[in-house]
């Protein structure tokens, strides 16, 4: 069981991930709506893993990953992206993300990615 922070500007997406992760016996320790919140919550909560949307207001997931990885080089981040954002996914991996999951979420793929990054 891991302590996970969910960051997505869409409440529905956070709820979907919350349900998938809870069902898999993970603990969701916090939720954020943008990259700035992601950084603040990461510092506060020290989660085992973060799921991070790419496109968000105020600060993108891409910028947030770079900031988090600068401060916490061992941070484990799984990016979430809509179809057709391959270029951004590549940038996210280069910025330090460990994996990515595509929206709409496939429950098995989400759990698979989380378990792979945690192991």
XYZ file of C-alpha atoms in Angstrom:
119
model
C 0.000 0.000 0.000
C 1.365 3.412 -1.012
C 0.606 6.991 0.036
C -0.438 8.779 -3.152
C -1.025 12.427 -4.067
C -3.463 13.059 -6.946
C -3.071 16.284 -8.952
C -5.585 17.128 -11.684
C -7.616 20.275 -12.370
C -10.743 18.179 -13.060
C -12.566 17.043 -9.904
C -14.084 14.133 -11.864
C -10.621 12.841 -12.835
C -9.395 13.104 -9.239
C -12.453 11.197 -8.064
C -11.949 8.503 -10.723
C -8.303 8.025 -9.699
C -9.220 8.142 -6.004
C -11.683 5.273 -6.527
C -9.250 3.176 -8.589
C -6.405 3.663 -6.091
C -8.559 3.082 -3.007
C -9.919 -0.124 -4.479
C -6.304 -1.267 -4.957
C -5.655 -0.559 -1.237
C -3.576 2.576 -1.749
C -4.047 5.588 0.507
C -4.785 8.910 -1.193
C -3.108 11.423 1.143
C -4.022 14.573 -0.782
C -5.481 16.140 -3.911
C -4.362 19.211 -5.839
C -5.812 21.187 -8.746
C -2.652 22.637 -10.322
C 1.130 22.462 -10.402
C 1.609 25.025 -7.630
C -0.576 22.961 -5.296
C 1.310 19.832 -6.371
C 4.612 21.289 -5.176
C 3.149 22.626 -1.911
C 1.363 19.340 -1.152
C 4.427 17.274 -2.033
C 6.480 19.239 0.503
C 3.749 18.899 3.144
C 2.725 15.272 2.638
C 5.887 13.556 1.338
C 3.860 10.994 -0.664
C 5.285 7.737 -2.056
C 3.961 8.658 -5.501
C 2.174 11.464 -7.368
C -0.248 11.165 -10.276
C 0.028 14.433 -12.196
C -2.087 15.836 -14.995
C -0.088 17.631 -17.690
C -2.447 20.449 -18.659
C -3.552 22.539 -15.669
C -4.077 26.235 -14.861
C -1.508 28.376 -12.999
C 1.331 25.856 -13.459
C 1.423 22.829 -15.756
C 2.215 19.326 -14.576
C 5.377 19.500 -16.679
C 6.696 22.523 -14.778
C 5.627 20.993 -11.457
C 7.501 17.730 -12.146
C 10.674 19.698 -12.890
C 10.343 21.660 -9.630
C 9.535 18.581 -7.516
C 12.414 16.576 -9.027
C 14.811 19.490 -8.408
C 13.929 19.503 -4.717
C 13.229 15.783 -4.318
C 15.369 13.836 -6.844
C 13.821 10.495 -5.771
C 10.212 11.629 -6.246
C 8.048 9.148 -8.134
C 5.644 10.862 -10.539
C 3.225 9.233 -12.975
C 1.902 11.683 -15.585
C -1.696 11.622 -16.772
C -2.463 12.827 -20.267
C -5.310 12.929 -22.715
C -4.917 11.137 -26.024
C -2.757 12.997 -28.514
C -0.329 14.532 -26.013
C 2.572 12.203 -26.887
C 5.030 15.074 -27.308
C 4.203 16.319 -23.809
C 4.484 12.797 -22.394
C 8.011 12.525 -23.814
C 8.857 15.905 -22.256
C 7.421 14.729 -18.932
C 9.539 11.560 -18.958
C 12.602 13.672 -19.804
C 11.685 15.965 -16.891
C 11.738 12.991 -14.535
C 8.309 11.361 -14.622
C 8.549 7.577 -14.209
C 5.540 6.570 -16.338
C 2.323 7.908 -17.801
C -1.309 6.877 -17.965
C -3.745 7.996 -20.648
C -7.214 9.446 -20.104
C -9.858 8.135 -20.023
C -8.336 5.909 -17.361
C -8.223 2.150 -17.762
C -8.268 0.760 -14.226
C -5.834 -2.096 -14.969
C -3.379 0.213 -16.747
C -3.457 2.680 -13.833
C -2.713 -0.036 -11.239
C -0.065 -1.591 -13.499
C 1.749 1.759 -13.888
C 1.533 2.570 -10.165
C 2.840 -0.865 -9.137
C 5.666 -0.739 -11.690
C 6.834 2.679 -10.492
C 6.618 1.675 -6.825
C 8.557 -1.563 -7.241
